[in-house]
Coordinates of C-alpha atoms and ligand atoms in Angstrom, one line a residue:
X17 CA -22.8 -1.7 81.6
X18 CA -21.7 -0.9 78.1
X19 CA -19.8 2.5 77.7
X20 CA -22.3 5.0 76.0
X21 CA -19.7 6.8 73.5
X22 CA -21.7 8.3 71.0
X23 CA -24.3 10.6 70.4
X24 CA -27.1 10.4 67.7
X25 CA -27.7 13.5 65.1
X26 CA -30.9 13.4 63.3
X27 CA -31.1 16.0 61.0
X28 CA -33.6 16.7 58.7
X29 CA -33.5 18.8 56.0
X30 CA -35.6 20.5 52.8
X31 CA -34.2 17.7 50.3
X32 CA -33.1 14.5 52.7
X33 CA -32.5 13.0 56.6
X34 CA -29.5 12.5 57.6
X35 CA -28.5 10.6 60.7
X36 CA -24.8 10.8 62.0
X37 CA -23.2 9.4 64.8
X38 CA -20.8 11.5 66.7
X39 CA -18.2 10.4 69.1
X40 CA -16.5 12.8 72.3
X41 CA -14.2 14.2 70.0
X42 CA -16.8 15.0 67.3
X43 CA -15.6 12.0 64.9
X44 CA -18.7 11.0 62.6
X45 CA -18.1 7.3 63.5
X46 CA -21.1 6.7 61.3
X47 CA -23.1 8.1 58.4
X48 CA -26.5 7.7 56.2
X49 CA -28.3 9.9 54.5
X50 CA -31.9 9.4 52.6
X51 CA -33.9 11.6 49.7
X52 CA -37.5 11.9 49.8
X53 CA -40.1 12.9 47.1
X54 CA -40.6 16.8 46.5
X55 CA -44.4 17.2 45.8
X56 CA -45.6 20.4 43.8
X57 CA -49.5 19.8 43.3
X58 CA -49.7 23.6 41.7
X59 CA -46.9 26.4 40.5
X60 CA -45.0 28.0 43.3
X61 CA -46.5 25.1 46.1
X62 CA -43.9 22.4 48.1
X63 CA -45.3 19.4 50.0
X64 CA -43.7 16.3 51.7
X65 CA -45.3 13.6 52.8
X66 CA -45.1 13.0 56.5
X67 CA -44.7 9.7 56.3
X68 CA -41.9 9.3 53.8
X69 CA -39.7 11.7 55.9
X70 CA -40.5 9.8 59.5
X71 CA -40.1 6.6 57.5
X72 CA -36.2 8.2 55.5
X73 CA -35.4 9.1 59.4
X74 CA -36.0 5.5 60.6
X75 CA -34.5 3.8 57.6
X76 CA -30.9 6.7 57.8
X77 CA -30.9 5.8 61.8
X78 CA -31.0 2.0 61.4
X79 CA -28.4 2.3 58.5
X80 CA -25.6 4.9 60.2
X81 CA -25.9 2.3 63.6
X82 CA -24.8 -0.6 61.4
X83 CA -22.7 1.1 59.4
X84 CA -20.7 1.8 62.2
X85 CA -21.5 -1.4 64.2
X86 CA -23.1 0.6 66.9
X87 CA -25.7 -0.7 69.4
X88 CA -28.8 1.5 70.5
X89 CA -26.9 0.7 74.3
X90 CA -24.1 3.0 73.5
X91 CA -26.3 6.6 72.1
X92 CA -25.6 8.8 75.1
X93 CA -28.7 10.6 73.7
X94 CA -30.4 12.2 70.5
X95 CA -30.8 15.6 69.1
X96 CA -32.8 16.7 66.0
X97 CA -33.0 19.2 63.9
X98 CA -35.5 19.9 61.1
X99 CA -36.3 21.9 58.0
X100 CA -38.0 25.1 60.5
X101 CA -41.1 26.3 59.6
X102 CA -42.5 23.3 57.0
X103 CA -45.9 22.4 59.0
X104 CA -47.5 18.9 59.5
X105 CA -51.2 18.8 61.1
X106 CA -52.2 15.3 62.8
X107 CA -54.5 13.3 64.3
X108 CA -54.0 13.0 68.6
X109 CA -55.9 9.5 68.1
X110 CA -54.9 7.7 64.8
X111 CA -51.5 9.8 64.4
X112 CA -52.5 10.3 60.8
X113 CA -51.5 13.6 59.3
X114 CA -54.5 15.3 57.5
X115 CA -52.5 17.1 54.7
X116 CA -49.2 16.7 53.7
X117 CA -46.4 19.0 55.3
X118 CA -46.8 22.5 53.6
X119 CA -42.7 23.3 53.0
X120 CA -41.3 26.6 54.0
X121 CA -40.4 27.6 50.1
X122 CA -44.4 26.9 49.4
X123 CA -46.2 30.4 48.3
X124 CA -49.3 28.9 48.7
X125 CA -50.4 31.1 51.6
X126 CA -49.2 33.9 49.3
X127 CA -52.8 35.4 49.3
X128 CA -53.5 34.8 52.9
X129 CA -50.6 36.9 53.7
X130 CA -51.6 39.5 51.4
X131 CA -55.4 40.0 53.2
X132 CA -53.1 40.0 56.8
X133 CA -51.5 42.9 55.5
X134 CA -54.1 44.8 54.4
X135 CA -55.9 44.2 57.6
X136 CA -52.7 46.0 59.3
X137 CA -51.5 43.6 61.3
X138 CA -47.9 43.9 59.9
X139 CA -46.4 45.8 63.1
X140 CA -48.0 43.3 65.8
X141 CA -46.3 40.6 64.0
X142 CA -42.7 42.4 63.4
X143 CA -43.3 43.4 67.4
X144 CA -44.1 40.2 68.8
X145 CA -42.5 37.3 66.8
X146 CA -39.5 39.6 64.8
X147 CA -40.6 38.2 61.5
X148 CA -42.6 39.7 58.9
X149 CA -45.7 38.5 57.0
X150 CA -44.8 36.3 54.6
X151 CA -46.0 32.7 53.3
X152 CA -42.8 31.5 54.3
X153 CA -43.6 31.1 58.2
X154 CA -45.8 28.3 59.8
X155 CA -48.3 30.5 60.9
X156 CA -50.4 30.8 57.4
X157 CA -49.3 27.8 56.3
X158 CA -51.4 26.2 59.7
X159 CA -54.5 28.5 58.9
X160 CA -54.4 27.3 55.4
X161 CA -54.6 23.3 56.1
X162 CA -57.3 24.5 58.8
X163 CA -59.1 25.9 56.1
X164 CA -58.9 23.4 53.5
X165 CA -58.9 20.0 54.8
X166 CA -63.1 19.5 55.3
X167 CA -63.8 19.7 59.0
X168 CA -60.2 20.2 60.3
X169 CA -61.7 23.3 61.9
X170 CA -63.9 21.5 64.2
X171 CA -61.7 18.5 64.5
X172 CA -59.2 21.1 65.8
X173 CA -61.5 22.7 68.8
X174 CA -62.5 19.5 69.5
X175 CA -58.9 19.2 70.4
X176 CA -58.3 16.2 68.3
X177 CA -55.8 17.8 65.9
X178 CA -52.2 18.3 66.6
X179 CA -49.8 21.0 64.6
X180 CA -45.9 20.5 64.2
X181 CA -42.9 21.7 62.7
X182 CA -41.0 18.7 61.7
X183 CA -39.1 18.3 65.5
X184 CA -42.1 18.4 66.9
X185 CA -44.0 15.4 64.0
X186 CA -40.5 13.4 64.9
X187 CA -40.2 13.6 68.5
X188 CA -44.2 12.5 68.8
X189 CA -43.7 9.6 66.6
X190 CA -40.6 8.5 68.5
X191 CA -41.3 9.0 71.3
X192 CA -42.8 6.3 73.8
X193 CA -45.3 8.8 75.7
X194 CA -46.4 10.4 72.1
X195 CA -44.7 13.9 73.2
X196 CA -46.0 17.3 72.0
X197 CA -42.7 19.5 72.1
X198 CA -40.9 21.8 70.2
X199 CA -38.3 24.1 71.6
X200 CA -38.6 28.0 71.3
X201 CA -35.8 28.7 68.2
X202 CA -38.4 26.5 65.8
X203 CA -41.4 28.2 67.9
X204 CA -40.0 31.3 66.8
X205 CA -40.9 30.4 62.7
X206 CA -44.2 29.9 63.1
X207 CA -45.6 33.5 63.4
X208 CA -47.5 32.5 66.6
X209 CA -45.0 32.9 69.4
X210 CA -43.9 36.0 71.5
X211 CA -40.1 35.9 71.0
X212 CA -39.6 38.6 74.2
X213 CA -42.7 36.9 76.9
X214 CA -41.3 33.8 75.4
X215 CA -45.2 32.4 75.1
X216 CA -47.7 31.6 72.3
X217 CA -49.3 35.0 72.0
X218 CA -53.1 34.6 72.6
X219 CA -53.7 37.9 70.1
X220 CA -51.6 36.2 66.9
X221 CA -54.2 32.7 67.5
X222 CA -56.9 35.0 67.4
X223 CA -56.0 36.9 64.0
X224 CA -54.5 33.1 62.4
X225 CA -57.6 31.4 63.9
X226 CA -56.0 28.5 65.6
X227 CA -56.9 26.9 68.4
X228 CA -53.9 26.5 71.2
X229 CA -54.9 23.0 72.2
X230 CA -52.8 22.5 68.8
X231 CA -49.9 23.6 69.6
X232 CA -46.8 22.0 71.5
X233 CA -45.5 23.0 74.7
X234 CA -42.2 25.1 73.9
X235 CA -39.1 24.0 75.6
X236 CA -35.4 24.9 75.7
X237 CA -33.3 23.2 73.2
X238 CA -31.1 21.2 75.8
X239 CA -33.1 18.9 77.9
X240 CA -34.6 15.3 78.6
X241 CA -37.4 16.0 76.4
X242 CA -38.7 12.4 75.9
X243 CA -37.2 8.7 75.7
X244 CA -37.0 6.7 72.2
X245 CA -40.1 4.1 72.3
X246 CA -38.8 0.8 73.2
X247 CA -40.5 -0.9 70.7
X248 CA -39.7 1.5 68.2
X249 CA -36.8 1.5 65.6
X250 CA -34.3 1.4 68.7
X251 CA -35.9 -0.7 70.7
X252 CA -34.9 1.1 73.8
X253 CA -35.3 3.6 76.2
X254 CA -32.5 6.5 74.6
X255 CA -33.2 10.2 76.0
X256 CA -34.1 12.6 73.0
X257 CA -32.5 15.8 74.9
X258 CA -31.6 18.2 72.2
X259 CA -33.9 20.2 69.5
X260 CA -33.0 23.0 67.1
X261 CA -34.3 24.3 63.8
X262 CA -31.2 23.3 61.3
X263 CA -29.9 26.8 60.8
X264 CA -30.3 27.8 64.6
X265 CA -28.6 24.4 65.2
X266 CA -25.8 25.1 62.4
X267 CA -25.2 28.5 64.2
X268 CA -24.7 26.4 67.0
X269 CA -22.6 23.5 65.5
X270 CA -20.2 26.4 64.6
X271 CA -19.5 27.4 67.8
X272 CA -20.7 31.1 67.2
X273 CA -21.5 31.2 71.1
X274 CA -20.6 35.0 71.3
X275 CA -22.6 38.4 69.7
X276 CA -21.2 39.5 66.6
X277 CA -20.3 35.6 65.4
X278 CA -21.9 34.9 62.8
X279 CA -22.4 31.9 60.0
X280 CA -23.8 31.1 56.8
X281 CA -25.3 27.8 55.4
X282 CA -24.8 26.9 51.9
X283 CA -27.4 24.8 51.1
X284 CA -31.2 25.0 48.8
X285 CA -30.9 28.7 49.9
X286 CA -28.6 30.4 52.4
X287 CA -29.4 31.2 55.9
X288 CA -27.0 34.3 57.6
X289 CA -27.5 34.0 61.2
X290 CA -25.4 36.3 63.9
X291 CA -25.7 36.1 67.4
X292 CA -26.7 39.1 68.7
X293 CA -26.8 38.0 72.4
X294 CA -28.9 38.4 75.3
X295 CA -30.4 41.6 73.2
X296 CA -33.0 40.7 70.7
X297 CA -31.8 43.1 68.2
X298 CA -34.7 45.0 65.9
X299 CA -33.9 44.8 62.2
X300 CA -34.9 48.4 60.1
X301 CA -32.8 46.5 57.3
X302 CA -35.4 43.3 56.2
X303 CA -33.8 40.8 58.3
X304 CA -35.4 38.9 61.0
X305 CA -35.0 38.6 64.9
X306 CA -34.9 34.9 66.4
X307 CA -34.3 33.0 68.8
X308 CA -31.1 31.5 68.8
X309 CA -31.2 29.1 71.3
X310 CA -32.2 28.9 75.0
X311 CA -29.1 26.9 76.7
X312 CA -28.0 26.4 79.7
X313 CA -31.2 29.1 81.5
X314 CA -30.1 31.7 78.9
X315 CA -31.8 32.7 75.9
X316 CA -29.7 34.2 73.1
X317 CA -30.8 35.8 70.0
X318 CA -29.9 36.0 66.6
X319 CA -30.6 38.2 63.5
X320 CA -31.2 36.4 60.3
X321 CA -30.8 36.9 56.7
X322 CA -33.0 34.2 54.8
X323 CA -31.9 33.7 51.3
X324 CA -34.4 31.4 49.1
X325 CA -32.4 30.4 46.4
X326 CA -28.7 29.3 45.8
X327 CA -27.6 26.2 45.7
X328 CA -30.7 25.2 44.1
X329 CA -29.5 27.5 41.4
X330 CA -26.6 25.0 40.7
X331 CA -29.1 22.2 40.7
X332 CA -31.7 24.3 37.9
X333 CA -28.6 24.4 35.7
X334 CA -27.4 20.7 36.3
X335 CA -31.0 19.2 35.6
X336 CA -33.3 22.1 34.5
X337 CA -30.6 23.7 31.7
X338 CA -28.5 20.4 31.3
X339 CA -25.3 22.9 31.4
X340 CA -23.5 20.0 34.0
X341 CA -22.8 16.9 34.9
X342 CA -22.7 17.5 38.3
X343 CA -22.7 20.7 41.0
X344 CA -19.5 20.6 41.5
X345 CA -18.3 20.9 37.8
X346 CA -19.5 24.4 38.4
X347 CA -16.1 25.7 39.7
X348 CA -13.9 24.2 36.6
X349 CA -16.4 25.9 34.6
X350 CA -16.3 29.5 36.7
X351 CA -12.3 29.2 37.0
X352 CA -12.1 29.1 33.2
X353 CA -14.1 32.1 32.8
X354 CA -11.8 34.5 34.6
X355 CA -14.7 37.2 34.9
X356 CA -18.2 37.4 34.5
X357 CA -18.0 40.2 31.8
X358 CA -20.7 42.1 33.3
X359 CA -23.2 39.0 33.3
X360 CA -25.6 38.9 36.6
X361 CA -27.7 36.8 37.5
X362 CA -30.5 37.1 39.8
X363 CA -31.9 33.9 41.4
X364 CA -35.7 35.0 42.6
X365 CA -37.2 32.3 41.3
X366 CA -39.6 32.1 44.3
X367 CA -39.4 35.9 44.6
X368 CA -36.5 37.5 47.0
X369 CA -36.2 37.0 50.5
X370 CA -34.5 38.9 52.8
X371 CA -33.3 41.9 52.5
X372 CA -36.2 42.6 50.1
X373 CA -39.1 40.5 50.8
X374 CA -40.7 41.0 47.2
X375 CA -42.5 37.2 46.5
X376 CA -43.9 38.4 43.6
X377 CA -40.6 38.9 41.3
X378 CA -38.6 36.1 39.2
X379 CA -34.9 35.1 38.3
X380 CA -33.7 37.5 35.8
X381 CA -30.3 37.3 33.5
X382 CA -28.4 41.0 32.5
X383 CA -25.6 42.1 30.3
X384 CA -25.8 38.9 27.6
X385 CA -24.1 39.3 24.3
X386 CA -23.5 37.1 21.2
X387 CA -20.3 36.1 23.0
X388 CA -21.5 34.8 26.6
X389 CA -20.2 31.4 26.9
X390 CA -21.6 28.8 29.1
X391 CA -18.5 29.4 31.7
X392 CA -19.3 33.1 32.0
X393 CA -23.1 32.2 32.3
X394 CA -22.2 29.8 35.0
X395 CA -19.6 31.8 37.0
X396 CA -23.0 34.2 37.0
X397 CA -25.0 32.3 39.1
X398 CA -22.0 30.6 41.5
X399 CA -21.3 34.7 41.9
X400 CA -24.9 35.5 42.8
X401 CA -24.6 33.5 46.3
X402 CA -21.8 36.2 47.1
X403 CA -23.5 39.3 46.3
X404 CA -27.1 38.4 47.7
X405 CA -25.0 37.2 51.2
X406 CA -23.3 40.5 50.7
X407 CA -26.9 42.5 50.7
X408 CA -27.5 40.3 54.0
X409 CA -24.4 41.4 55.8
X410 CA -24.6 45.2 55.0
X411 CA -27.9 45.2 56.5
X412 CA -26.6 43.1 59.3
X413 CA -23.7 45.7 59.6
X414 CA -26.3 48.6 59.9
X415 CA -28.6 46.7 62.1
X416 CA -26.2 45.6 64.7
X417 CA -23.6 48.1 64.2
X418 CA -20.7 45.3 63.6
X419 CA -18.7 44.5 60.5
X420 CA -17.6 41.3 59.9
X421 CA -14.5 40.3 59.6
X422 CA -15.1 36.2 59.6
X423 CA -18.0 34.0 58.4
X424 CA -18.5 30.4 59.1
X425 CA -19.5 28.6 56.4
X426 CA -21.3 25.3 55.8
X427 CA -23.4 23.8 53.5
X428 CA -23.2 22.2 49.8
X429 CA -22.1 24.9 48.0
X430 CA -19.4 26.6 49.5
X431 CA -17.4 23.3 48.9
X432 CA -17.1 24.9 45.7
X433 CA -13.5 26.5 46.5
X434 CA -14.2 29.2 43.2
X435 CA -17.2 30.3 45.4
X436 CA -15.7 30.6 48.4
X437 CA -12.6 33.0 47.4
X438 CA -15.1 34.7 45.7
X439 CA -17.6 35.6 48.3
X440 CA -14.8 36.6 50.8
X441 CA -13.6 39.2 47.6
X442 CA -16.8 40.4 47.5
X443 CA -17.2 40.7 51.8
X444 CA -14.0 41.6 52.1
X445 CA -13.7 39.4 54.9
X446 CA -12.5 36.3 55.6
X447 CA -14.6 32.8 54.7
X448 CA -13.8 29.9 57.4
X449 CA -14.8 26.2 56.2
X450 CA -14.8 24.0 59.6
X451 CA -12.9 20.8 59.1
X452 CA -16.4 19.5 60.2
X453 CA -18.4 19.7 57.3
X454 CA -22.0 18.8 59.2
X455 CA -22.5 22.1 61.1
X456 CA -26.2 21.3 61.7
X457 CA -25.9 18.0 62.8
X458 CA -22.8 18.6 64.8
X459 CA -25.0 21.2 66.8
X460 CA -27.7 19.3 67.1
X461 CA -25.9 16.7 68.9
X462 CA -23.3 19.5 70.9
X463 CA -27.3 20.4 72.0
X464 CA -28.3 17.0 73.5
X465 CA -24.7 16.0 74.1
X466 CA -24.6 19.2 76.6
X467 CA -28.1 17.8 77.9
X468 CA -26.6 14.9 79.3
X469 CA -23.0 15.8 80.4
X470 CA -21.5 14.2 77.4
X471 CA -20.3 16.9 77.0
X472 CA -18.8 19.2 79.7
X473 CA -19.5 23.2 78.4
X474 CA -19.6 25.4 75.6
X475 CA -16.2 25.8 76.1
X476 CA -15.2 22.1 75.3
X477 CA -17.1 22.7 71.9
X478 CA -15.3 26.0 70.9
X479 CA -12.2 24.4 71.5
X480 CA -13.1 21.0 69.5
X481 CA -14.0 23.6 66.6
X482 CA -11.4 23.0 63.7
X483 CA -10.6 25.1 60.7
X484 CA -10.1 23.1 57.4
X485 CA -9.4 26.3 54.9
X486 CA -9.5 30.0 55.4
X487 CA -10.0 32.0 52.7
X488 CA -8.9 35.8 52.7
X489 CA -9.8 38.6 50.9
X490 CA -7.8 39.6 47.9
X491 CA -9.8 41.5 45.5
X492 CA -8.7 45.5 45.5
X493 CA -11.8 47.5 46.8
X494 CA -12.2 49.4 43.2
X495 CA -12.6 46.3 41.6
X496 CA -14.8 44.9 44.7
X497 CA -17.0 47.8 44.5
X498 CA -17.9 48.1 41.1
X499 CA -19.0 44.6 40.9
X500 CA -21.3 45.2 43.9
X501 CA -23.0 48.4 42.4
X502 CA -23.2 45.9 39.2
X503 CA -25.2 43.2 41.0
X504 CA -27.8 46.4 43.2
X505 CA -28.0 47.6 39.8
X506 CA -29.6 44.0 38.1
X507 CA -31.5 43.9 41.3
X508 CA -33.2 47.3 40.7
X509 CA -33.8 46.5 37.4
X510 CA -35.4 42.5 38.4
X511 CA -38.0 44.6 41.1
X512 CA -38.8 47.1 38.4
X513 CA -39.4 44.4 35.8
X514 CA -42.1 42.9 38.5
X515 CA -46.2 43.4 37.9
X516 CA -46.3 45.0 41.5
X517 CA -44.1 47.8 40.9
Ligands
ADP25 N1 -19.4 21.9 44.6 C1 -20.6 22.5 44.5 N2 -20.6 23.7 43.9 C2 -21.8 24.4 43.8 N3 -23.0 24.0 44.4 C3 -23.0 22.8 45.0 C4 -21.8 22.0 45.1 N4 -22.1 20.9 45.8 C5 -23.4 21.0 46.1 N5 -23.9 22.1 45.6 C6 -25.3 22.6 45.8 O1 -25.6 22.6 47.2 C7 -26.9 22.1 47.5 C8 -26.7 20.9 48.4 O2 -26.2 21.3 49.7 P1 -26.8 20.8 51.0 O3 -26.0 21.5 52.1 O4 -26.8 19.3 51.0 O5 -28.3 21.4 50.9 P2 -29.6 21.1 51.7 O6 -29.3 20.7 53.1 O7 -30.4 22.4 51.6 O8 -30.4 20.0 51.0 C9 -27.5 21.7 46.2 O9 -28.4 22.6 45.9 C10 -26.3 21.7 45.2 O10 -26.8 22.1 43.9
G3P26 O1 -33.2 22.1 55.1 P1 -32.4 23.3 54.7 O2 -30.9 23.1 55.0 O3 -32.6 23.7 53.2 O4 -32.8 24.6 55.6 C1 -34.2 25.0 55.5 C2 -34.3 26.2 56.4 O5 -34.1 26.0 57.8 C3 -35.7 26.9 56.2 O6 -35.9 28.0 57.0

């Protein structure tokens, strides 16, 4: 029998799949990664078509197992992890999806959230699920595609229609038995599930208006959940045993297995997430309580900072303002400005996210004279990643009482070495880039890896972990400090600008 040395990552993200193939040691033995179309019918709304990211999934799996001359006989097993809360609706019979996927950055529930509100039911939803009503979660986004797809509402008690985050669209459509699963860190995005009784909660489907014949049976993120179809693109029977959200998975991949750890993911936006433990940890500072992961019979928890914007920033100046080449000409351009000369930038072009919730602001630019230059407008925006993970952080700090003294970093973005001194400056804390670059797929397959005794034990993971750079704080705290109150300051001044102020 063949020796099954590697472990499959899919891992499925805002802007393109991935698939990786990871070996014992955590070696990517092979690689392939494929864009797909971003749709935006009106202003402010993000679809994908569920079809072009099943079929980019297929075509990156076929091409990393040939890349690196590897037979479906020797995948150990598969673990995914997806975009969170982006929501796909199908058909049980025809496995068509009705509408496209409704992306997590879509607003287009924006006025659905806004009647929740108003109908009070902001503190059953910060009880039960640790989120907050926002357009951002599954939940409206679900109740929206009910609502506007002709006869998807009675489709949908007939118990013919089927709703998904993307783990849950992926695993049914590779899957041989056309499994309905999800596990409970994705569950926990949706707006629908009771992070504490760990169950959908009857009294949210009742205030969305879903039916629960919809929804998939929540799991834990480490398990046999289903095999590969053998007809399908592998043509064998593989076990799909690990699922995580991308940042939940990413939390994992960095081997932040005890409270206080925490990491963040530079990528379209930036997602903070410290593990808070056994204790499900109540924000009074705008973050959000999730899942982390349930592992192994325990579930652990995390507090999250969700930042909308950042390195999609970089790409608005590469192709919206034509200022570069490419992202990563950013960092020349910041390293010859020396300072930002009291230029801020706030990124809200979809509104802010955590710690402010506001979706109704936009980006704003302060302190311009006749002589900003492009590499002072530039080092502007690279800076605003800092100071908006910075606002995260201090409310993490006063949430969970613990002040950080490293963060993991991943992601695009924080590749950009001007960007990382420069956010550990502005933490005062050290910035840790792992030697393994693809956090989220790395977790996702430690998660299935674990699932099948690939891999022994958490412990065998935090010791595989590997730092490639450290970067330490070196700013004095005047200097530090005074560019923070800066930054709150342009922040103010972006809310007050806003219509709803
Ligand atoms: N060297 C760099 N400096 C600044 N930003 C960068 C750099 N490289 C990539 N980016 C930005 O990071 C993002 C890509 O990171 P990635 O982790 O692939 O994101 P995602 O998974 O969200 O698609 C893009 O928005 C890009 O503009
Ligand atoms: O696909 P990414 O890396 O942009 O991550 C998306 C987030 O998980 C959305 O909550």
């Amino acid at each position: 029998m063949t020796e099954k040395r590697y472990i499959l990552a899919i891992d499925q993200g805002t802007t393109s799949s991935r698939a990786i193939l990871f070996d014992r040691r955590g070696t990517v033995a092979g690689i392939a990664q494929r864009e797909f179309a971003q749709l935006f019918p009106q202003p402010g709304w993000v679809e994908h078509d569920p079809r072009e990211i099943l079929a980019s999934v297929q075509s990156t799996i076929v091409e990393a197992m040939t890349r690196a001359q590897v037979d479906a006989s020797q995948v150990a097993g598969i673990g995914i992890s997806n975009q969170r809360e982006t929501t796909v609706v199908w058909d049980r019979h025809t496995g068509q999806a009705i509408h496209n996927a409704v992306v997590w950055q879509s607003r287009q529930t924006a006025g659905i959230c806004e009647q929740l509100r108003r109908d009070g039911h902001d503190a059953i939803v910060r009880e039960r699920t640790g989120l907050l009503i926002d357009a951002y979660f599954s939940g409206t986004k679900l109740k929206w595609i009910l609502d506007h797809v002709p006869g998807a509402r009675a489709r949908a008690a007939r118990g013919e229609l089927l709703f998904g985050t993307i783990d849950s669209w992926l695993l049914w459509n590779l899957s041989g038995d056309r499994s309905h699963l999800t596990d409970c860190g994705n569950a926990a995005r949706t707006l629908m599930y009771d992070i504490h009784r760990r169950r959908w909660c009857p009294d949210l489907l009742e205030i969305l208006d879903v039916p629960a014949a919809m929804l998939p049976e929540v799991r834990s993120n480490s398990e046999i959940h289903a095999h590969t179809a053998p007809d399908g693109v592998f043509a064998r029977r593989i076990p799909i045993c690990g699922i995580a959200g991308d940042q939940q998975a990413a939390l994992f991949g960095h081997a932040c297995f005890e409270p206080g750890m925490a990491k963040n993911t530079y990528g379209t936006g930036c997602f903070v997430l410290m593990n808070t433990g056994e204790r499900a940890v109540r924000s009074d500072n705008g973050l959000l309580t999730t899942i982390a992961w349930d592992v192994d019979g325990r579930v652990e928890y995390a507090l999250e900072g969700s930042i909308f914007v950042a390195g999609s920033a970089i790409q608005w100046l590469r192709d919206g303002l034509r200022m570069l080449g490419k992202a990563s000409d950013s960092q020349s351009y910041a390293e010859r400005a020396h300072s930002s000369e009291g230029v801020y930038f706030v990124p809200a072009f979809v509104g802010l996210g955590a710690p402010y919730w506001r979706s109704d602001v936009r980006g704003a630019m302060f302190g311009l004279t006749r002589g900003t230059s492009k590499e002072v407008f530039i080092r502007a925006v690279l800076e605003s990643l800092a100071y908006q993970t910075r606002d995260v952080l201090e409310a993490m700090q006063a949430d969970s009482g613990i002040a950080l003294r490293v963060l993991s970093a991943d992601g695009g973005a924080i590749g950009n070495d001007f960007a990382a001194q420069f956010q550990a400056d502005i933490l005062d804390a050290a910035l840790e880039r792992p030697r393994n670059s693809e956090a989220t797929a790395w977790g996702a397959a430690c998660l299935a890896g674990l699932a099948v005794g690939f891999w022994e034990d958490r412990g065998e993971l935090a010791a595989q972990r590997q730092v490639e750079r450290r970067f330490e704080p070196r700013m004095d705290a005047q200097r530090r400090e005074a560019l923070y109150a800066g930054w709150k300051r342009a922040v103010q001044a972006t809310l007050a600008f806003s219509v709803e102020d």
